[in-house]
Amino acid sequence: MRKTGGTDKKRVRRQSTAVQNAAKDPNSDTPPRKQAAKKDVFQLFAEKVRDHKDLESRWAVLQETRVEYFRGKDFGSFLRNHPEVKEVLDSDKNLETEDIGNALLSKNLLVRCDRVVKTVRPGKRKLSTWPAHLEIFLDQVFSEQDAFFAWTFVKRRPFWQTLLSFCWPVLTLAICLFPVYPHQCKLLILYSCAGVLLLILSLLLLRGAVFGILYILVGKRMWFFPNILAEEATLRELFRFWPSKDEEEKPKWTTRLFYALVAVLIILLMRHHAPDEAARARYQKRVSNIIDDVLEWSPRLALSGMMEKQQTVVNATNPNPDVAENQTGDSTGPDAIPDQPEAEIIDNIEHSDHYNHDGDHTHQ
């Protein structure tokens, strides 16, 4: 069996070498321009295959870089089901799948990868069909048996993405100018954002509740919208509704009973510590005041507040001279206390104390 595997690898290498020599043959009768065009044929073929929707692919992390990859068996079945894609290759359209794959590898349009985790994790029956972390495989030879291949070239962006990139600065400026919007526009934006946020939270709570009920009652792990929280998913995969097949072992009835008791305990604690009507009203008033401050703000109010603050500061630093004169005039009235030296005040206090003391002896 080992000799057969080595013979197959040698045969594939010879075929890939033949493809390279055919592309680089200096004795061919084709002019240089046609040879250059022939070199770009595989680039066009790779771009066409990558943009095709029937080739199933995923995103993964390869040496701290996100890459798009596919399986070798999917690539072979794709070329067998869509032979018209090979028309781009011109004279090389009759090549076998392995020869085309080796040609793409030799031109650095593909790189063969392998899964990082090669052992079955506890609780699962087999390895993941689409691993999330990959590493470069040592032998860069095309194969359809448990092989993964990642695209190495940058995918051409559609025209609508280029137009969308020019809209980001406008959107940023519009967000910064939110305080100066009219009141109706503020209400529209506020209710729209609140509605989207409420929809997301409701969706997460609903899928969690469905997962918990099915897990406790049936023992199935079913996540609707399974990629809604995935970081390495495309937009099409992000909103995929139907969950993938459960490949893990069925949980024991004791585990399901334990989680059911925990869920009941959490619900009882939440009901017991739920806020009363008065606390809810206070919280609602506090939040409504914050929202009103944001909605009712306008440049006019800001300018008027600044002017009032500036006027208050001026009054504090520069008091009215008329008021100061009135206060000085009032201090010379009949009820005003005359100014006396400190020593005279102390003598008067001691004399009064001595007088009071003599009066007490007389009464006795």
Coordinates of C-alpha atoms in Angstrom, one line a residue:
M1 CA 0.0 0.0 0.0
R2 CA 2.9 2.4 0.7
K3 CA 4.4 1.7 -2.7
T4 CA 1.2 2.4 -4.4
G5 CA 0.8 5.7 -2.6
G6 CA 4.4 6.7 -3.5
T7 CA 3.8 5.7 -7.2
D8 CA 0.6 7.9 -7.3
K9 CA 2.5 10.9 -5.9
K10 CA 5.3 10.4 -8.4
R11 CA 2.8 10.2 -11.3
V12 CA 1.1 13.4 -10.1
R13 CA 4.4 15.2 -9.8
R14 CA 5.4 14.1 -13.3
Q15 CA 2.1 15.3 -14.7
S16 CA 2.4 18.7 -12.9
T17 CA 5.9 19.0 -14.3
A18 CA 4.7 18.2 -17.8
V19 CA 2.1 21.0 -17.4
Q20 CA 4.7 23.4 -16.3
N21 CA 7.1 22.5 -19.2
A22 CA 4.2 22.8 -21.6
A23 CA 3.6 26.3 -20.4
K24 CA 7.3 27.3 -20.4
D25 CA 8.5 25.5 -23.6
P26 CA 10.8 27.9 -25.4
N27 CA 10.8 25.9 -28.6
S28 CA 7.1 26.3 -29.1
D29 CA 5.9 28.1 -32.2
T30 CA 3.6 30.5 -30.3
P31 CA 4.7 34.1 -30.2
P32 CA 5.7 35.7 -26.8
R33 CA 2.4 37.6 -26.4
K34 CA 0.4 34.4 -26.8
Q35 CA 2.6 32.6 -24.3
A36 CA 2.0 35.5 -21.8
A37 CA -1.8 35.2 -22.5
K38 CA -1.5 31.5 -21.9
K39 CA 0.1 32.0 -18.5
D40 CA -2.9 34.1 -17.5
V41 CA -5.4 31.4 -18.5
F42 CA -5.1 29.6 -15.1
Q43 CA -5.5 33.0 -13.3
L44 CA -8.8 33.6 -15.2
F45 CA -9.9 30.0 -14.6
A46 CA -9.2 30.4 -10.8
E47 CA -11.2 33.6 -10.6
K48 CA -14.1 32.1 -12.5
V49 CA -14.2 29.0 -10.3
R50 CA -13.9 31.0 -7.2
D51 CA -16.8 33.3 -8.2
H52 CA -19.0 30.3 -9.1
K53 CA -21.7 29.6 -6.6
D54 CA -21.8 25.8 -7.0
L55 CA -18.3 25.3 -5.5
E56 CA -18.9 25.1 -1.8
S57 CA -16.3 26.9 0.3
R58 CA -15.8 28.2 3.8
W59 CA -13.6 30.7 5.6
A60 CA -11.0 29.7 8.2
V61 CA -7.8 31.0 9.9
L62 CA -4.5 30.0 8.3
Q63 CA -1.5 31.3 10.2
E64 CA -3.4 34.3 11.7
T65 CA -4.9 35.1 8.3
R66 CA -8.5 34.6 7.1
V67 CA -8.6 32.5 3.9
E68 CA -11.3 31.0 1.8
Y69 CA -10.9 27.3 1.2
F70 CA -12.6 24.3 -0.3
R71 CA -12.3 20.6 -0.2
G72 CA -10.6 18.5 -2.9
K73 CA -13.5 16.2 -3.5
D74 CA -15.8 19.2 -4.0
F75 CA -13.4 20.6 -6.6
G76 CA -13.4 17.4 -8.5
S77 CA -17.2 17.0 -8.5
F78 CA -17.6 20.7 -9.5
L79 CA -15.4 20.2 -12.6
R80 CA -17.3 17.0 -13.5
N81 CA -20.7 18.7 -13.2
H82 CA -19.6 22.0 -14.9
P83 CA -17.3 21.1 -17.8
E84 CA -18.0 24.4 -19.5
V85 CA -15.7 26.1 -16.9
K86 CA -12.7 24.5 -18.6
E87 CA -13.3 26.4 -21.8
V88 CA -11.3 29.2 -20.3
L89 CA -8.2 27.0 -20.4
D90 CA -8.2 26.8 -24.2
S91 CA -5.8 24.1 -25.2
D92 CA -5.5 22.8 -21.6
K93 CA -9.3 22.2 -21.2
N94 CA -8.8 18.5 -21.7
L95 CA -6.6 18.1 -18.6
E96 CA -7.6 15.9 -15.8
T97 CA -8.8 17.3 -12.4
E98 CA -5.5 16.4 -10.7
D99 CA -3.5 18.1 -13.5
I100 CA -5.5 21.3 -13.2
G101 CA -5.2 21.3 -9.5
N102 CA -1.4 20.8 -9.6
A103 CA -1.1 23.6 -12.2
L104 CA -2.9 25.9 -9.8
L105 CA -0.6 24.9 -7.0
S106 CA 2.5 25.4 -9.1
K107 CA 1.3 28.9 -10.1
N108 CA 0.7 29.8 -6.4
L109 CA -3.0 30.3 -7.0
L110 CA -3.8 27.6 -4.4
V111 CA -2.1 26.2 -1.3
R112 CA -2.8 22.9 0.2
C113 CA -3.8 23.0 3.9
D114 CA -4.5 20.5 6.6
R115 CA -6.6 20.7 9.7
V116 CA -4.9 21.8 12.9
V117 CA -7.0 19.5 15.2
K118 CA -6.5 16.0 13.9
T119 CA -8.1 14.1 16.8
V120 CA -11.8 13.7 17.6
R121 CA -12.9 16.0 20.4
P122 CA -14.6 14.6 23.5
G123 CA -18.3 14.2 22.9
K124 CA -18.1 14.1 19.1
R125 CA -18.2 11.1 16.7
K126 CA -15.9 12.4 14.0
L127 CA -13.8 15.3 12.9
S128 CA -15.3 18.5 11.8
T129 CA -16.3 18.7 8.1
W130 CA -15.2 22.3 7.8
P131 CA -12.4 23.1 10.3
A132 CA -12.1 26.6 11.5
H133 CA -8.2 26.5 11.8
L134 CA -5.9 25.3 9.2
E135 CA -2.1 24.9 8.6
I136 CA 0.0 24.5 5.5
F137 CA 0.5 20.9 4.3
L138 CA 4.0 19.9 3.6
D139 CA 3.4 18.0 0.3
Q140 CA 1.9 20.5 -2.1
V141 CA 0.2 17.9 -4.4
F142 CA -3.5 17.9 -5.4
S143 CA -5.7 15.2 -3.9
E144 CA -9.4 14.6 -3.5
Q145 CA -9.0 12.5 -0.3
D146 CA -9.4 14.6 2.9
A147 CA -7.5 17.6 1.4
F148 CA -8.3 21.3 1.8
F149 CA -7.1 24.0 -0.6
A150 CA -7.1 27.8 0.1
W151 CA -7.1 30.5 -2.5
T152 CA -4.0 32.7 -2.3
F153 CA -4.9 35.6 -4.6
V154 CA -7.1 38.6 -3.7
K155 CA -10.6 38.3 -5.0
R156 CA -11.8 41.0 -7.3
R157 CA -14.2 43.3 -5.6
P158 CA -17.6 43.9 -7.3
F159 CA -18.4 47.4 -8.5
W160 CA -21.0 47.9 -5.9
Q161 CA -18.5 47.3 -3.1
T162 CA -16.3 50.0 -4.6
L163 CA -19.2 52.4 -4.6
L164 CA -20.0 51.4 -1.0
S165 CA -16.5 52.2 0.1
F166 CA -17.1 55.9 -0.8
C167 CA -20.2 56.0 1.3
W168 CA -18.5 55.2 4.6
P169 CA -17.1 58.7 5.1
V170 CA -20.5 60.2 4.3
L171 CA -22.1 57.9 6.8
T172 CA -19.5 58.8 9.5
L173 CA -20.2 62.5 8.9
A174 CA -23.9 61.9 9.1
I175 CA -23.5 60.1 12.5
C176 CA -21.4 63.0 13.8
L177 CA -24.1 65.5 12.7
F178 CA -26.9 63.7 14.5
P179 CA -27.4 66.4 17.2
V180 CA -28.3 69.1 14.7
Y181 CA -30.9 67.0 12.9
P182 CA -34.6 68.0 13.0
H183 CA -36.6 66.5 15.8
Q184 CA -38.6 64.2 13.5
C185 CA -35.4 62.8 11.9
K186 CA -34.1 62.1 15.4
L187 CA -37.2 60.3 16.4
L188 CA -37.1 58.2 13.2
I189 CA -33.4 57.2 13.7
L190 CA -34.0 56.5 17.4
Y191 CA -37.0 54.2 16.8
S192 CA -35.3 52.4 13.9
C193 CA -32.2 51.6 15.9
A194 CA -34.2 50.6 18.9
G195 CA -36.4 48.3 16.7
V196 CA -33.3 46.6 15.1
L197 CA -31.7 46.1 18.6
L198 CA -35.0 44.7 19.9
L199 CA -35.2 42.3 16.9
I200 CA -31.6 41.1 17.5
L201 CA -32.2 40.5 21.2
S202 CA -35.5 38.8 20.6
L203 CA -33.9 36.5 18.0
L204 CA -31.1 35.5 20.3
L205 CA -33.5 34.8 23.2
L206 CA -35.9 32.8 20.9
R207 CA -33.1 30.6 19.5
G208 CA -31.7 30.1 23.0
A209 CA -35.2 29.1 24.3
V210 CA -35.7 26.7 21.3
F211 CA -32.3 25.1 21.9
G212 CA -32.9 24.7 25.6
I213 CA -36.4 23.1 25.1
L214 CA -35.2 20.7 22.5
Y215 CA -32.1 19.8 24.4
I216 CA -34.0 19.0 27.6
L217 CA -37.0 17.2 26.1
V218 CA -35.5 15.5 23.0
G219 CA -31.8 15.6 23.6
K220 CA -31.1 17.3 20.3
R221 CA -28.7 20.2 19.8
M222 CA -30.4 22.4 17.2
W223 CA -29.4 26.1 16.8
F224 CA -31.5 28.0 14.4
F225 CA -29.4 30.6 12.6
P226 CA -26.3 28.6 13.6
N227 CA -23.8 31.2 12.2
I228 CA -25.5 34.4 13.5
L229 CA -22.6 34.8 16.1
A230 CA -19.8 33.4 14.0
E231 CA -16.8 35.7 13.3
E232 CA -15.5 33.9 10.2
A233 CA -18.7 33.6 8.2
T234 CA -19.8 35.3 5.0
L235 CA -23.0 37.3 4.7
R236 CA -24.8 34.3 3.0
E237 CA -23.7 31.9 5.8
L238 CA -24.5 34.4 8.5
F239 CA -28.3 34.4 7.7
R240 CA -28.5 30.6 7.0
F241 CA -31.7 29.5 8.9
W242 CA -31.6 25.7 9.0
P243 CA -29.1 24.2 11.5
S244 CA -26.4 21.7 10.6
K245 CA -26.7 18.1 11.5
D246 CA -25.9 17.2 15.1
E247 CA -22.7 15.1 15.0
E248 CA -22.3 14.9 18.8
E249 CA -23.4 12.1 21.1
K250 CA -26.8 12.3 22.7
P251 CA -26.6 13.7 26.2
K252 CA -27.6 11.5 29.2
W253 CA -30.9 11.9 30.9
T254 CA -29.2 12.9 34.1
T255 CA -27.4 15.8 32.4
R256 CA -30.7 17.0 30.8
L257 CA -32.5 16.7 34.2
F258 CA -29.7 18.8 35.8
Y259 CA -30.0 21.6 33.2
A260 CA -33.8 21.5 33.6
L261 CA -33.5 22.1 37.3
V262 CA -31.0 24.9 36.8
A263 CA -33.3 26.6 34.3
V264 CA -36.3 26.4 36.7
L265 CA -34.2 27.8 39.5
I266 CA -33.0 30.7 37.4
I267 CA -36.6 31.5 36.4
L268 CA -37.8 31.4 40.1
L269 CA -34.9 33.7 41.1
M270 CA -35.7 36.2 38.4
R271 CA -39.3 36.3 39.4
H272 CA -38.5 36.7 43.0
H273 CA -36.0 39.6 42.4
A274 CA -38.0 41.3 39.7
P275 CA -38.3 45.1 40.2
D276 CA -41.6 46.4 41.5
E277 CA -43.7 49.0 39.7
A278 CA -42.2 52.0 41.6
A279 CA -38.6 50.9 40.6
R280 CA -39.7 50.3 37.0
A281 CA -41.2 53.8 36.9
R282 CA -38.1 55.4 38.3
Y283 CA -35.9 53.6 35.8
Q284 CA -38.2 54.5 33.0
K285 CA -38.2 58.2 34.0
R286 CA -34.4 58.2 34.2
V287 CA -34.0 56.7 30.8
S288 CA -36.7 59.0 29.3
N289 CA -34.9 62.0 30.7
I290 CA -31.6 61.0 29.1
I291 CA -33.4 60.4 25.7
D292 CA -35.2 63.7 26.0
D293 CA -31.9 65.5 26.6
V294 CA -30.5 64.0 23.4
L295 CA -33.6 64.6 21.3
E296 CA -34.2 68.2 22.5
W297 CA -30.7 69.4 22.1
S298 CA -30.2 72.1 19.4
P299 CA -27.5 74.6 18.6
R300 CA -29.7 77.5 19.7
L301 CA -30.2 76.0 23.2
A302 CA -26.5 75.3 23.4
L303 CA -25.6 78.9 22.4
S304 CA -28.2 80.4 24.8
G305 CA -26.9 78.2 27.6
M306 CA -23.3 79.4 26.9
M307 CA -24.4 83.0 26.9
E308 CA -26.2 82.6 30.2
K309 CA -23.2 80.9 31.7
Q310 CA -20.9 83.7 30.4
Q311 CA -23.2 86.4 31.9
T312 CA -23.3 84.6 35.3
V313 CA -19.5 84.5 35.3
V314 CA -19.3 88.3 34.5
N315 CA -21.8 89.1 37.3
A316 CA -19.7 87.1 39.8
T317 CA -16.4 88.8 38.8
N318 CA -17.7 92.3 38.3
P319 CA -20.5 93.2 40.8
N320 CA -22.9 96.1 40.2
P321 CA -21.4 99.3 41.7
D322 CA -24.9 100.6 42.5
V323 CA -25.6 97.6 44.7
A324 CA -22.2 98.0 46.4
E325 CA -23.0 101.7 47.2
N326 CA -26.4 100.8 48.6
Q327 CA -24.8 98.2 50.9
T328 CA -22.3 100.8 52.1
G329 CA -25.0 103.4 52.7
D330 CA -27.1 100.8 54.7
S331 CA -24.1 100.0 57.0
T332 CA -24.2 103.7 58.3
G333 CA -27.8 103.5 59.4
P334 CA -29.2 103.7 63.0
D335 CA -29.1 99.9 63.4
A336 CA -25.5 99.6 62.3
I337 CA -22.8 98.6 64.8
P338 CA -20.1 101.3 65.1
D339 CA -16.6 100.3 64.6
Q340 CA -14.6 99.9 67.8
P341 CA -11.1 99.0 68.6
E342 CA -10.4 95.4 69.7
A343 CA -9.0 96.4 73.2
E344 CA -12.1 98.6 74.0
I345 CA -14.4 95.7 73.0
I346 CA -12.6 93.3 75.4
D347 CA -12.8 95.9 78.3
N348 CA -16.6 96.3 77.8
I349 CA -17.1 92.5 77.9
E350 CA -15.1 92.2 81.2
H351 CA -17.0 95.1 82.7
S352 CA -20.3 93.5 81.9
D353 CA -19.3 90.2 83.4
H354 CA -18.2 92.0 86.6
Y355 CA -21.5 93.8 86.8
N356 CA -23.5 90.7 86.4
H357 CA -21.4 89.0 89.2
D358 CA -22.1 91.8 91.6
G359 CA -25.8 91.7 90.9
D360 CA -25.9 88.0 91.8
H361 CA -24.3 88.7 95.2
T362 CA -26.8 91.5 95.9
H363 CA -29.7 89.2 95.2
Q364 CA -28.3 86.6 97.6

